[in-house]
PDB file of C-alpha atoms in Angstrom:
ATOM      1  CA  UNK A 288     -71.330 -22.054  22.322  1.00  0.00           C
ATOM      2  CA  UNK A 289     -71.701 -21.205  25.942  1.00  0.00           C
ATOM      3  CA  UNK A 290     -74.000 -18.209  27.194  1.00  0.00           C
ATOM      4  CA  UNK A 291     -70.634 -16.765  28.322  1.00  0.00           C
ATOM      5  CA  UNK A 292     -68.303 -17.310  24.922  1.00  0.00           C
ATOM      6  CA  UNK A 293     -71.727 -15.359  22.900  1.00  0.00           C
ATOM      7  CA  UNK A 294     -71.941 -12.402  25.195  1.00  0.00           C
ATOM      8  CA  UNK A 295     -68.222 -12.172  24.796  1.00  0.00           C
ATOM      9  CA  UNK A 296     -69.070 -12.563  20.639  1.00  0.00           C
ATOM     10  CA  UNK A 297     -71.427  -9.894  21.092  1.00  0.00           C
ATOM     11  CA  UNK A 298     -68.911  -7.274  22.529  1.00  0.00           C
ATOM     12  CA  UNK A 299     -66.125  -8.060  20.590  1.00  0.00           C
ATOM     13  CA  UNK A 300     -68.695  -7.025  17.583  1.00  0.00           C
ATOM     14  CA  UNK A 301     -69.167  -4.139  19.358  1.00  0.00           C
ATOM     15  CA  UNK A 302     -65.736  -3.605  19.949  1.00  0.00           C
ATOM     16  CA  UNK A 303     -64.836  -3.910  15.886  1.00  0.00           C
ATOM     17  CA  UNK A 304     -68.025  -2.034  15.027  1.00  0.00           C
ATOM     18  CA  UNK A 305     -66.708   1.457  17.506  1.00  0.00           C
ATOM     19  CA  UNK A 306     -63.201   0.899  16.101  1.00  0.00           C
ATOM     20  CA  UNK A 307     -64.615   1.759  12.496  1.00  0.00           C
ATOM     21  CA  UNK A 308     -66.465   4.487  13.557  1.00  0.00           C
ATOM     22  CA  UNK A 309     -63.215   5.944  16.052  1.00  0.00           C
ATOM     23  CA  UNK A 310     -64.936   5.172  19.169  1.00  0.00           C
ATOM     24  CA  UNK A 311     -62.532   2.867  20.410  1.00  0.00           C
ATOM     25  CA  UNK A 312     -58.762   3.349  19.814  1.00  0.00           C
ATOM     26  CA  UNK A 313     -57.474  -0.211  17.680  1.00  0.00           C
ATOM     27  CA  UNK A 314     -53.783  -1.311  19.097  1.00  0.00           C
ATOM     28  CA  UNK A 315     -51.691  -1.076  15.981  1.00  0.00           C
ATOM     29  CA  UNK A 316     -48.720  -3.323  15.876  1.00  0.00           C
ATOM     30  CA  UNK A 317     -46.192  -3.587  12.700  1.00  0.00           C
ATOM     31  CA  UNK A 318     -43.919  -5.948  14.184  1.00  0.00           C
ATOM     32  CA  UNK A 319     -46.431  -8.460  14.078  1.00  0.00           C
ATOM     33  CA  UNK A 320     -48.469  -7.316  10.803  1.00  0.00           C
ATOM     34  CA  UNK A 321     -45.118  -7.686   9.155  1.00  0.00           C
ATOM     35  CA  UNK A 322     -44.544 -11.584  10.366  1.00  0.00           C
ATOM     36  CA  UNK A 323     -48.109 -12.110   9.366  1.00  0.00           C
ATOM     37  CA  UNK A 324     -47.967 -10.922   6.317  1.00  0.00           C
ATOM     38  CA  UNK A 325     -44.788 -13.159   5.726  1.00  0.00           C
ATOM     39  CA  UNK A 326     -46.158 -16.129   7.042  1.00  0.00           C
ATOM     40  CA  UNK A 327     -49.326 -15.999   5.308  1.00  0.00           C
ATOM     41  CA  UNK A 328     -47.617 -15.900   1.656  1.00  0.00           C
ATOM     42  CA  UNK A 329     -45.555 -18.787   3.005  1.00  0.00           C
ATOM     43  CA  UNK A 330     -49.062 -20.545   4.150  1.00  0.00           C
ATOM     44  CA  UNK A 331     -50.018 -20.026   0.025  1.00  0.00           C
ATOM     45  CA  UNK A 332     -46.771 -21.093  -1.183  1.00  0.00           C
ATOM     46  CA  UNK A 333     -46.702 -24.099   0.645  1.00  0.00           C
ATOM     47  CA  UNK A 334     -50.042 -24.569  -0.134  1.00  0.00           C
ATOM     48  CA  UNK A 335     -49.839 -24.183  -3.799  1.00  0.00           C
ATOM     49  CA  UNK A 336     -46.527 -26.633  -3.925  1.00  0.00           C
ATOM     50  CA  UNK A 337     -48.426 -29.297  -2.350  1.00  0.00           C
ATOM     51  CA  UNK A 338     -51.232 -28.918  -5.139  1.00  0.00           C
ATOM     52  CA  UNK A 339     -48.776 -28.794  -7.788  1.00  0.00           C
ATOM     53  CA  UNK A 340     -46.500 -31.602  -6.405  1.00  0.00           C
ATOM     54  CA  UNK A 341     -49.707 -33.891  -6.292  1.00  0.00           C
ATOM     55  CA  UNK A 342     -50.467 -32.386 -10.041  1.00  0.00           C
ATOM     56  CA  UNK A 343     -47.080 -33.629 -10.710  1.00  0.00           C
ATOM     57  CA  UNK A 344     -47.483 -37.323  -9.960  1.00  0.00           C
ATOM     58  CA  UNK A 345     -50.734 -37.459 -11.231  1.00  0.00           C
ATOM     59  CA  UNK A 346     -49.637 -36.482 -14.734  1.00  0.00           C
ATOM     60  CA  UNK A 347     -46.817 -38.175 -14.716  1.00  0.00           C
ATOM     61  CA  UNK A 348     -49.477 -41.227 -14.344  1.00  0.00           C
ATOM     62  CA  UNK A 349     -51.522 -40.000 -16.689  1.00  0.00           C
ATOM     63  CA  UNK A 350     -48.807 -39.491 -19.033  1.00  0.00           C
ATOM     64  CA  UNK A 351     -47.385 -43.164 -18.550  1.00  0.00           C
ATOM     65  CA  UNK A 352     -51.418 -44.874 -19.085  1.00  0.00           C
ATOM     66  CA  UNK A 353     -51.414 -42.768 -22.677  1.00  0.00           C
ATOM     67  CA  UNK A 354     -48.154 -44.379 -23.639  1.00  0.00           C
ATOM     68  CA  UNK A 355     -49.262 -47.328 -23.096  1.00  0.00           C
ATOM     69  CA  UNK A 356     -52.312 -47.285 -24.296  1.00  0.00           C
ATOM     70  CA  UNK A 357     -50.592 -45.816 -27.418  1.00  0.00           C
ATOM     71  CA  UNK A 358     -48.183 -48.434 -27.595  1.00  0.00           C
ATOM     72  CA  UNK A 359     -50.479 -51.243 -27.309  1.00  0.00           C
ATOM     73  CA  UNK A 360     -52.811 -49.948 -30.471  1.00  0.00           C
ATOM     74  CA  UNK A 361     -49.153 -49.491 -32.399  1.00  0.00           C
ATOM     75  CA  UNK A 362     -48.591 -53.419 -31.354  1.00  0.00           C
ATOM     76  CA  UNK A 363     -51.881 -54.155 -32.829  1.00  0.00           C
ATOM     77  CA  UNK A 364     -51.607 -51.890 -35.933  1.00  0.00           C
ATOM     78  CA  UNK A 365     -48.142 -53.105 -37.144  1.00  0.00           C
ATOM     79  CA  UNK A 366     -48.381 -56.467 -35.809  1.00  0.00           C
ATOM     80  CA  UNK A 367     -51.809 -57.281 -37.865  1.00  0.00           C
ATOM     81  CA  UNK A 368     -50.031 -56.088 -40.863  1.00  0.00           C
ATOM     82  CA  UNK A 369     -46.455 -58.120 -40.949  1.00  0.00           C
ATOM     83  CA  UNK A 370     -45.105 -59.177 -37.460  1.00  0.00           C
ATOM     84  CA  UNK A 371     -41.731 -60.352 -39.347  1.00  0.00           C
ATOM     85  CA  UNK A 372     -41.788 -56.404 -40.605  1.00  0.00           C
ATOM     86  CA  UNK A 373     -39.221 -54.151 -38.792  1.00  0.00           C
ATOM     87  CA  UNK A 374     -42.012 -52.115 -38.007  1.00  0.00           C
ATOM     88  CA  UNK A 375     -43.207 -54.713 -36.180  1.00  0.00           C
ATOM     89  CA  UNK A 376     -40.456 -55.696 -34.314  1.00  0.00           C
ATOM     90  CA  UNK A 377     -39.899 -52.234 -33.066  1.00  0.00           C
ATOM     91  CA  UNK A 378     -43.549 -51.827 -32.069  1.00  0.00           C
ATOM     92  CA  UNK A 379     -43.476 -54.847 -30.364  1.00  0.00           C
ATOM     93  CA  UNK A 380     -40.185 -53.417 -28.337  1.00  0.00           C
ATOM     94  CA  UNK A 381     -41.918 -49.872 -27.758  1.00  0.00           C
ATOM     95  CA  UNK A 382     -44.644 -52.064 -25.875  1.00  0.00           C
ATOM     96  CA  UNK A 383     -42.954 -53.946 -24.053  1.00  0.00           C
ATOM     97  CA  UNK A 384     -40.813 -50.822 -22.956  1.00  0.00           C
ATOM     98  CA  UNK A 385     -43.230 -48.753 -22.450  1.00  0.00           C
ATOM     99  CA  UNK A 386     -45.052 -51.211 -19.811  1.00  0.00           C
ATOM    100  CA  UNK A 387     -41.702 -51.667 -18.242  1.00  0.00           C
ATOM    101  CA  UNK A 388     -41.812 -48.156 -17.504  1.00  0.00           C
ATOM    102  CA  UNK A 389     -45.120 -47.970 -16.384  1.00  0.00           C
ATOM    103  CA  UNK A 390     -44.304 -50.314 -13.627  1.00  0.00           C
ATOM    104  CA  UNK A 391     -41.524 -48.512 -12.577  1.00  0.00           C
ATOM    105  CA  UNK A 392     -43.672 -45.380 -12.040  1.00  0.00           C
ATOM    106  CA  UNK A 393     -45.680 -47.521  -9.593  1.00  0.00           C
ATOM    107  CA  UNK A 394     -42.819 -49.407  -7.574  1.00  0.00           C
ATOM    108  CA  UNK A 395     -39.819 -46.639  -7.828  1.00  0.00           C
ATOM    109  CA  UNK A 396     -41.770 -43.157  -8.425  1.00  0.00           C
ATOM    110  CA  UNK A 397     -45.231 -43.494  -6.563  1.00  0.00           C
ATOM    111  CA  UNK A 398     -44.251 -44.253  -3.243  1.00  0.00           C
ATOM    112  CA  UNK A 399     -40.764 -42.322  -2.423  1.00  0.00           C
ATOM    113  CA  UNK A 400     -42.501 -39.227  -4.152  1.00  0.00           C
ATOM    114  CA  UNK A 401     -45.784 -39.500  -1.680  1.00  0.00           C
ATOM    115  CA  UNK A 402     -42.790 -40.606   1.312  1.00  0.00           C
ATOM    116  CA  UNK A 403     -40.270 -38.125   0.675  1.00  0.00           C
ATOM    117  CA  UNK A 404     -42.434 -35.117  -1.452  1.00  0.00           C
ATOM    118  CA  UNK A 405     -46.368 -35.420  -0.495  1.00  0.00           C
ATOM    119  CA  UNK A 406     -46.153 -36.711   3.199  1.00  0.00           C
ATOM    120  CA  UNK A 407     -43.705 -33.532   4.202  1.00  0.00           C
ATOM    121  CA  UNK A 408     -45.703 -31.238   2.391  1.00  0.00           C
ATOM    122  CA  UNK A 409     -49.329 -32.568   3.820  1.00  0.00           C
ATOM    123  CA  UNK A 410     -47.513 -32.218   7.148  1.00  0.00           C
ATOM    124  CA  UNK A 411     -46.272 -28.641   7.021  1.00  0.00           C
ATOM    125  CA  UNK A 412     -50.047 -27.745   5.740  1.00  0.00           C
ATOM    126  CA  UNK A 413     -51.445 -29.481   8.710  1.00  0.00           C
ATOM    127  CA  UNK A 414     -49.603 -26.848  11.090  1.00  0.00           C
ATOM    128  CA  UNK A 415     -51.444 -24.115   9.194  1.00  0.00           C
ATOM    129  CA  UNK A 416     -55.339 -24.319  10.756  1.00  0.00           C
ATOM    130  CA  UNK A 417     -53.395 -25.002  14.026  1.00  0.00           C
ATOM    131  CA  UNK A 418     -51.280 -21.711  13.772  1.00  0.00           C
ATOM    132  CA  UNK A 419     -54.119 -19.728  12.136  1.00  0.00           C
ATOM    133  CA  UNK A 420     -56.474 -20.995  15.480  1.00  0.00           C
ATOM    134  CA  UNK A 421     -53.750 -18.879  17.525  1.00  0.00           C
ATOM    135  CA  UNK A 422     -53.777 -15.868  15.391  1.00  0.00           C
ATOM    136  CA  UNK A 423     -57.447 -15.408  15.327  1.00  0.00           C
ATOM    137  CA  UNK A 424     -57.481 -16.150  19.185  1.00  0.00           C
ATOM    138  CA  UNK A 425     -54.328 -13.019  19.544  1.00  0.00           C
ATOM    139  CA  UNK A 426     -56.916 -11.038  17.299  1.00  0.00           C
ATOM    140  CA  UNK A 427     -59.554 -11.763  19.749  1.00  0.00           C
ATOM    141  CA  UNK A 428     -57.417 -11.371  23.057  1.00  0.00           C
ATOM    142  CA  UNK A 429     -56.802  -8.086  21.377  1.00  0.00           C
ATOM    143  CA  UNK A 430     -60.078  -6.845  21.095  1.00  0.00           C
ATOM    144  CA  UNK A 431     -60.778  -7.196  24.814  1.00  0.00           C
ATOM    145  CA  UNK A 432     -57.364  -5.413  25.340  1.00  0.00           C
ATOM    146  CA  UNK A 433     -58.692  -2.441  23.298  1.00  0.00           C
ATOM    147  CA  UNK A 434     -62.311  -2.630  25.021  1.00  0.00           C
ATOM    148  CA  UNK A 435     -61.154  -3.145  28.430  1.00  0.00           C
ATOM    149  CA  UNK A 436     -58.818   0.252  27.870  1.00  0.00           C
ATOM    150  CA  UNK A 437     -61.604   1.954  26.233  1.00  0.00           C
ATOM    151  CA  UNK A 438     -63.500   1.614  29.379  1.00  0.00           C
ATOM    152  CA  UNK A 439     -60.747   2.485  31.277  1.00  0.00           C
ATOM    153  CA  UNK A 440     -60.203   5.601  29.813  1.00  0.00           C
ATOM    154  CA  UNK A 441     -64.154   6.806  29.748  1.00  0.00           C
ATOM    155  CA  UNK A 442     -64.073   5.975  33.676  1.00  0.00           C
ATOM    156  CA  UNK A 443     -60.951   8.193  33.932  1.00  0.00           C
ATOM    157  CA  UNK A 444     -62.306  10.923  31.869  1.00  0.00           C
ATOM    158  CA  UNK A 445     -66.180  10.547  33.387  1.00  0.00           C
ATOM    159  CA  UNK A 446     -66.083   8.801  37.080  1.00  0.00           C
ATOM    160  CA  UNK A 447     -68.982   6.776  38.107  1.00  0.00           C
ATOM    161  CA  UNK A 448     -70.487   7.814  41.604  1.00  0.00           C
ATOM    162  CA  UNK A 449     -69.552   3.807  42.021  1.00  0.00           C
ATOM    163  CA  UNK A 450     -65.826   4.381  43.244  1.00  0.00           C
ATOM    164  CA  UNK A 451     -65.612   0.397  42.594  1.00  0.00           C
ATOM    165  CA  UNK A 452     -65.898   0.382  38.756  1.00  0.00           C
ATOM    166  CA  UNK A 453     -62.698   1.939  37.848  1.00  0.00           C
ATOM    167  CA  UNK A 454     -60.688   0.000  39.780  1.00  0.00           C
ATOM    168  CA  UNK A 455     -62.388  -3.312  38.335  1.00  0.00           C
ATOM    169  CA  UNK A 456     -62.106  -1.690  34.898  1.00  0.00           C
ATOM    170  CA  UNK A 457     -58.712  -1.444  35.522  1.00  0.00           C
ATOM    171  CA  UNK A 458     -58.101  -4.802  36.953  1.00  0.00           C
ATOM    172  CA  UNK A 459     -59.521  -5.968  33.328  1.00  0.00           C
ATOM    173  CA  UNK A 460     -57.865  -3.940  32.028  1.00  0.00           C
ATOM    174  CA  UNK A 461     -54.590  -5.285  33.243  1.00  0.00           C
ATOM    175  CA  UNK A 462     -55.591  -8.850  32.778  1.00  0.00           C
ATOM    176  CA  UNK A 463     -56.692  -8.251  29.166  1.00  0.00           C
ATOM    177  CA  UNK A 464     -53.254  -6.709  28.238  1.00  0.00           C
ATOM    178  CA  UNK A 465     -51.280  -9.580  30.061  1.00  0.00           C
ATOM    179  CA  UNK A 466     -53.475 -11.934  27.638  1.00  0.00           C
ATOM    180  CA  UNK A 467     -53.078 -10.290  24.764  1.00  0.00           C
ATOM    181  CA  UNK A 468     -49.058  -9.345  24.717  1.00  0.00           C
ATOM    182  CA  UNK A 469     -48.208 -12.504  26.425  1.00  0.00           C
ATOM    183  CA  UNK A 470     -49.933 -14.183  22.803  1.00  0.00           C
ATOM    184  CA  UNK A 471     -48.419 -11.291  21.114  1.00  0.00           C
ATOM    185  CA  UNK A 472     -45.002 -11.687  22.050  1.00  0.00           C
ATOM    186  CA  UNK A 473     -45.417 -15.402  21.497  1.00  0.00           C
ATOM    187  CA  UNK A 474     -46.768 -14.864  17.663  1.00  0.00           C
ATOM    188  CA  UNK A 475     -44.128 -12.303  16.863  1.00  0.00           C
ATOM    189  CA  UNK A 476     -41.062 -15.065  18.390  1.00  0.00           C
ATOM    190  CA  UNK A 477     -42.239 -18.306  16.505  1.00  0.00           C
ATOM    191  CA  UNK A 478     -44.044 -16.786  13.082  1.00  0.00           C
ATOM    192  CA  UNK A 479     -40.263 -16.071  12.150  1.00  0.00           C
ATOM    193  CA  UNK A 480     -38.510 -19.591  13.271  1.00  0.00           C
ATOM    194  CA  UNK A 481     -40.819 -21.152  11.942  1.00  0.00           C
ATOM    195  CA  UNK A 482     -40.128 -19.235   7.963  1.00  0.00           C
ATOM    196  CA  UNK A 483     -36.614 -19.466   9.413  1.00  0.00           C
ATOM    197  CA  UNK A 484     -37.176 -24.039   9.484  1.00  0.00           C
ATOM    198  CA  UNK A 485     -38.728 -23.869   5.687  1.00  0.00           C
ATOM    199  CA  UNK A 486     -35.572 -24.176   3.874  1.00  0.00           C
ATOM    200  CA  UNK A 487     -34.070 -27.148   6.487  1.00  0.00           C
ATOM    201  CA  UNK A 488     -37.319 -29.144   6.139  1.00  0.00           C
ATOM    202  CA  UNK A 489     -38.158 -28.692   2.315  1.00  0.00           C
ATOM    203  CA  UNK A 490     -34.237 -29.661   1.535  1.00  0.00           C
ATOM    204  CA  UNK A 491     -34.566 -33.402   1.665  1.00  0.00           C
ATOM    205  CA  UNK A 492     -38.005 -33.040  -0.309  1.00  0.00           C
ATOM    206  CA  UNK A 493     -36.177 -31.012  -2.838  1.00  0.00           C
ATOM    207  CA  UNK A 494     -33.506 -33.338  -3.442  1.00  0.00           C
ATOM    208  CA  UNK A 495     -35.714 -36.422  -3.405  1.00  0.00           C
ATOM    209  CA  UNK A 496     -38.047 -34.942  -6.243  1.00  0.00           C
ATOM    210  CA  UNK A 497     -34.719 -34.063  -8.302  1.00  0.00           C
ATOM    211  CA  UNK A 498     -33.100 -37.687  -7.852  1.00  0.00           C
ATOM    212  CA  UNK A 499     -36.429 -39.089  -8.655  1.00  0.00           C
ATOM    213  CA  UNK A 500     -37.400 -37.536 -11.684  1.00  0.00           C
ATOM    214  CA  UNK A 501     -33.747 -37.758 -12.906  1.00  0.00           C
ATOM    215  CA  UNK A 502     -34.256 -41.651 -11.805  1.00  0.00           C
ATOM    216  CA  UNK A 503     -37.742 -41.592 -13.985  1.00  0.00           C
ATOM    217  CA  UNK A 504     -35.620 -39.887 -17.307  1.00  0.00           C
ATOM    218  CA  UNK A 505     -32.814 -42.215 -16.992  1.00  0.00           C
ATOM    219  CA  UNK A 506     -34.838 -45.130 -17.260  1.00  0.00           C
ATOM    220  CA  UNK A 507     -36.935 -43.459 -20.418  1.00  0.00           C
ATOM    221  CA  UNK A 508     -34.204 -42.829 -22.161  1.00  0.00           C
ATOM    222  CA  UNK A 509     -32.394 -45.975 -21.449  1.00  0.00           C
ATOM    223  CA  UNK A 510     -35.505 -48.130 -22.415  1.00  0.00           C
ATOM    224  CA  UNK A 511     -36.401 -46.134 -25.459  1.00  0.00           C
ATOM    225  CA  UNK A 512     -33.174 -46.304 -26.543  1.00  0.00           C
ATOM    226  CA  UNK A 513     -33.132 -49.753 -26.600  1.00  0.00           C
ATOM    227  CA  UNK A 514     -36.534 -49.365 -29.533  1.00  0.00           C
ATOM    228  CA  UNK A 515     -33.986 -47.172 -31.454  1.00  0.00           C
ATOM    229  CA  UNK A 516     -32.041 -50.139 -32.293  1.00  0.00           C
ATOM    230  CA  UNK A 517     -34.722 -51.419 -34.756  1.00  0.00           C
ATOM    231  CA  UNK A 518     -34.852 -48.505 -36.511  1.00  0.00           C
ATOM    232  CA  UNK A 519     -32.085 -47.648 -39.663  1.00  0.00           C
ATOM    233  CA  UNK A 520     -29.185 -45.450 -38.613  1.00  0.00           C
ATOM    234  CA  UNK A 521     -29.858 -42.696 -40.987  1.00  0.00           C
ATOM    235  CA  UNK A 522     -33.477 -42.092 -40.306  1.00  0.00           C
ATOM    236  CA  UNK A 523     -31.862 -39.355 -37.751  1.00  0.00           C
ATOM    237  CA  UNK A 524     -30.196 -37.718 -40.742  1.00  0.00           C
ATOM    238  CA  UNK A 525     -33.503 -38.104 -43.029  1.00  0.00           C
ATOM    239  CA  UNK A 526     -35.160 -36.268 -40.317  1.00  0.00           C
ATOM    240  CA  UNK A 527     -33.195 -33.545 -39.843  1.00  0.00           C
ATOM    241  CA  UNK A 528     -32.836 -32.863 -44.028  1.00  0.00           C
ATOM    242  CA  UNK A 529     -36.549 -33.287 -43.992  1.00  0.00           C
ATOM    243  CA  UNK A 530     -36.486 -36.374 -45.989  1.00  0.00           C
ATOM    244  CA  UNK A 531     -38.842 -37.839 -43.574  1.00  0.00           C
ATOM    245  CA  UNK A 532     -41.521 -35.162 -44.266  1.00  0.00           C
ATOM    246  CA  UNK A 533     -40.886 -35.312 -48.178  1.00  0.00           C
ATOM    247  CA  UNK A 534     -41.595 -39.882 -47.394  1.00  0.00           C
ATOM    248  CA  UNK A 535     -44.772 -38.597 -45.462  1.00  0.00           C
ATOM    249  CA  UNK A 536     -46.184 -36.015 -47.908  1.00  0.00           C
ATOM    250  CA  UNK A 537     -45.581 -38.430 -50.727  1.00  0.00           C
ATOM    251  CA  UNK A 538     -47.742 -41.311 -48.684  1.00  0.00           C
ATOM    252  CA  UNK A 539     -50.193 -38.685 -48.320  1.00  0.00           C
ATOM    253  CA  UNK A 540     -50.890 -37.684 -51.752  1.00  0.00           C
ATOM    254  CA  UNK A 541     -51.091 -41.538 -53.071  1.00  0.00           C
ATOM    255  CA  UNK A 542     -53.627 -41.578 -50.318  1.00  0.00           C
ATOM    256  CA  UNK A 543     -55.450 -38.725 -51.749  1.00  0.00           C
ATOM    257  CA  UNK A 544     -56.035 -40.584 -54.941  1.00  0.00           C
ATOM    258  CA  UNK A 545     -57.874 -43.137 -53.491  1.00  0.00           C
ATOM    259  CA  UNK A 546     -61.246 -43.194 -54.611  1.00  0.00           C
ATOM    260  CA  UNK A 547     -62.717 -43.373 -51.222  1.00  0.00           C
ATOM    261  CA  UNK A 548     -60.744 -40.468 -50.130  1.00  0.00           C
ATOM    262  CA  UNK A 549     -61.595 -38.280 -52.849  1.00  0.00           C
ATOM    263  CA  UNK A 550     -63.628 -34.984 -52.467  1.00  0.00           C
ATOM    264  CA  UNK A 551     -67.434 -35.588 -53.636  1.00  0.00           C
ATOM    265  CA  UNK A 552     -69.764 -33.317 -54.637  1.00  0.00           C
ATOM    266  CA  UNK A 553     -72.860 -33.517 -52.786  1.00  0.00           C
TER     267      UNK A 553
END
């Protein structure tokens, strides 16, 4: 930092610390608070969406490595057991599905979700530090606008014997305000348009995400459909009249009286 960027540091310190105590008057403006306040909860929305978009794809990834890994110790459990079984068979076809689909995350869901989801979303964030820059520097600019009239105002109230200082107060004065509504009046324009562009950019996103997880579904259903085949027609019905769980509880109790699975005393 120059010697000229901390003295002005140092007074705009100053500046905040009189404002607290009522020294200096602080320039009040709702018109702007109100489009900050806006497009600050748009900077966390945005924000947060771009988190939980990138959440999205990673589970979905996550999701798809647990299948298979699933899949591939059913393979193994059924197919060391009887691979002529129907068990086996439909193991065997849950695999091989499964690892279908897993590819398909990587070639149709992984890169038009980063193209068409991540990318615009990283890109709208990127505006943010860039936007933020300019409303710390109107804070700033606003500072010196509020000290320079402070001055102003003692000089007016108290004149110096120097009949030179007012008139240079006021000629800071003057530039100070110029700065400071000119990136007033530029915050205030833009901070709206650019809420007022969300809904135009974030529309193709939208409808991307919804075609490709619809895409993703389709092709779940379609392949584990195709393991349903292997499996009895009226295993559906047995599972809604609880037969299944009545086949399940009866497995578990023969297991129960296996001597190795018996309760010991110690």
């Amino acid at each position: 930092m120059s010697w000229s960027g901390f003295k002005k540091g140092l007074s705009r310190t100053g500046t905040t610390l009189m404002q607290k105590t009522g020294q200096v008057e602080r320039t009040i403006d709702r018109e702007f608070t109100e489009e900050e306040t806006k497009y600050k909860t748009y900077e966390k929305e945005v924000e947060k969406l771009q988190k939980e978009a990138k959440a999205y794809l990673d589970s979905m990834r996550a999701m798809a490595g647990s299948q298979a890994r699933i899949a591939d110790t059913i393979d193994k459990f059924y197919g060391s057991a009887d691979r002529t079984s129907e068990g086996a068979m439909a193991a065997n076809a849950y695999k091989r599905s499964v690892d279908e689909l897993d590819s398909s995350i990587n070639k149709e869901l992984d890169a038009p979700y980063r193209t068409c989801v991540l990318d615009p979303l990283g890109k709208m964030n990127a505006y943010f530090p860039v936007i933020n820059d300019t409303i710390s520097k109107r804070h700033k600019k606003m500072l010196d606008y509020d000290s320079a009239r402070s001055k102003v105002r003692k000089l007016q109230d108290k004149p110096s014997e120097d009949t030179a200082k007012l008139p240079a107060a006021q000629k800071e004065f003057e530039d100070a305000k110029e700065v400071y509504e000119f990136m007033n009046e530029q915050l205030i324009a833009e901070l709206p348009q650019l809420l007022d562009l969300r809904v135009p950019f974030f529309d193709p996103s939208f409808e991307a995400m919804i075609r490709i997880q619809c895409k993703f579904a389709e092709e779940g259903y379609e392949k584990m459909g195709g393991v349903q085949r292997y499996f009895q027609e009226s295993i559906r019905n047995d599972y809604a009249s609880g037969q299944l769980d009545a086949q399940v509880e009866a497995v578990l109790e023969e297991i129960k009286e296996l001597t190795i699975c018996a309760t010991q005393g110690s």
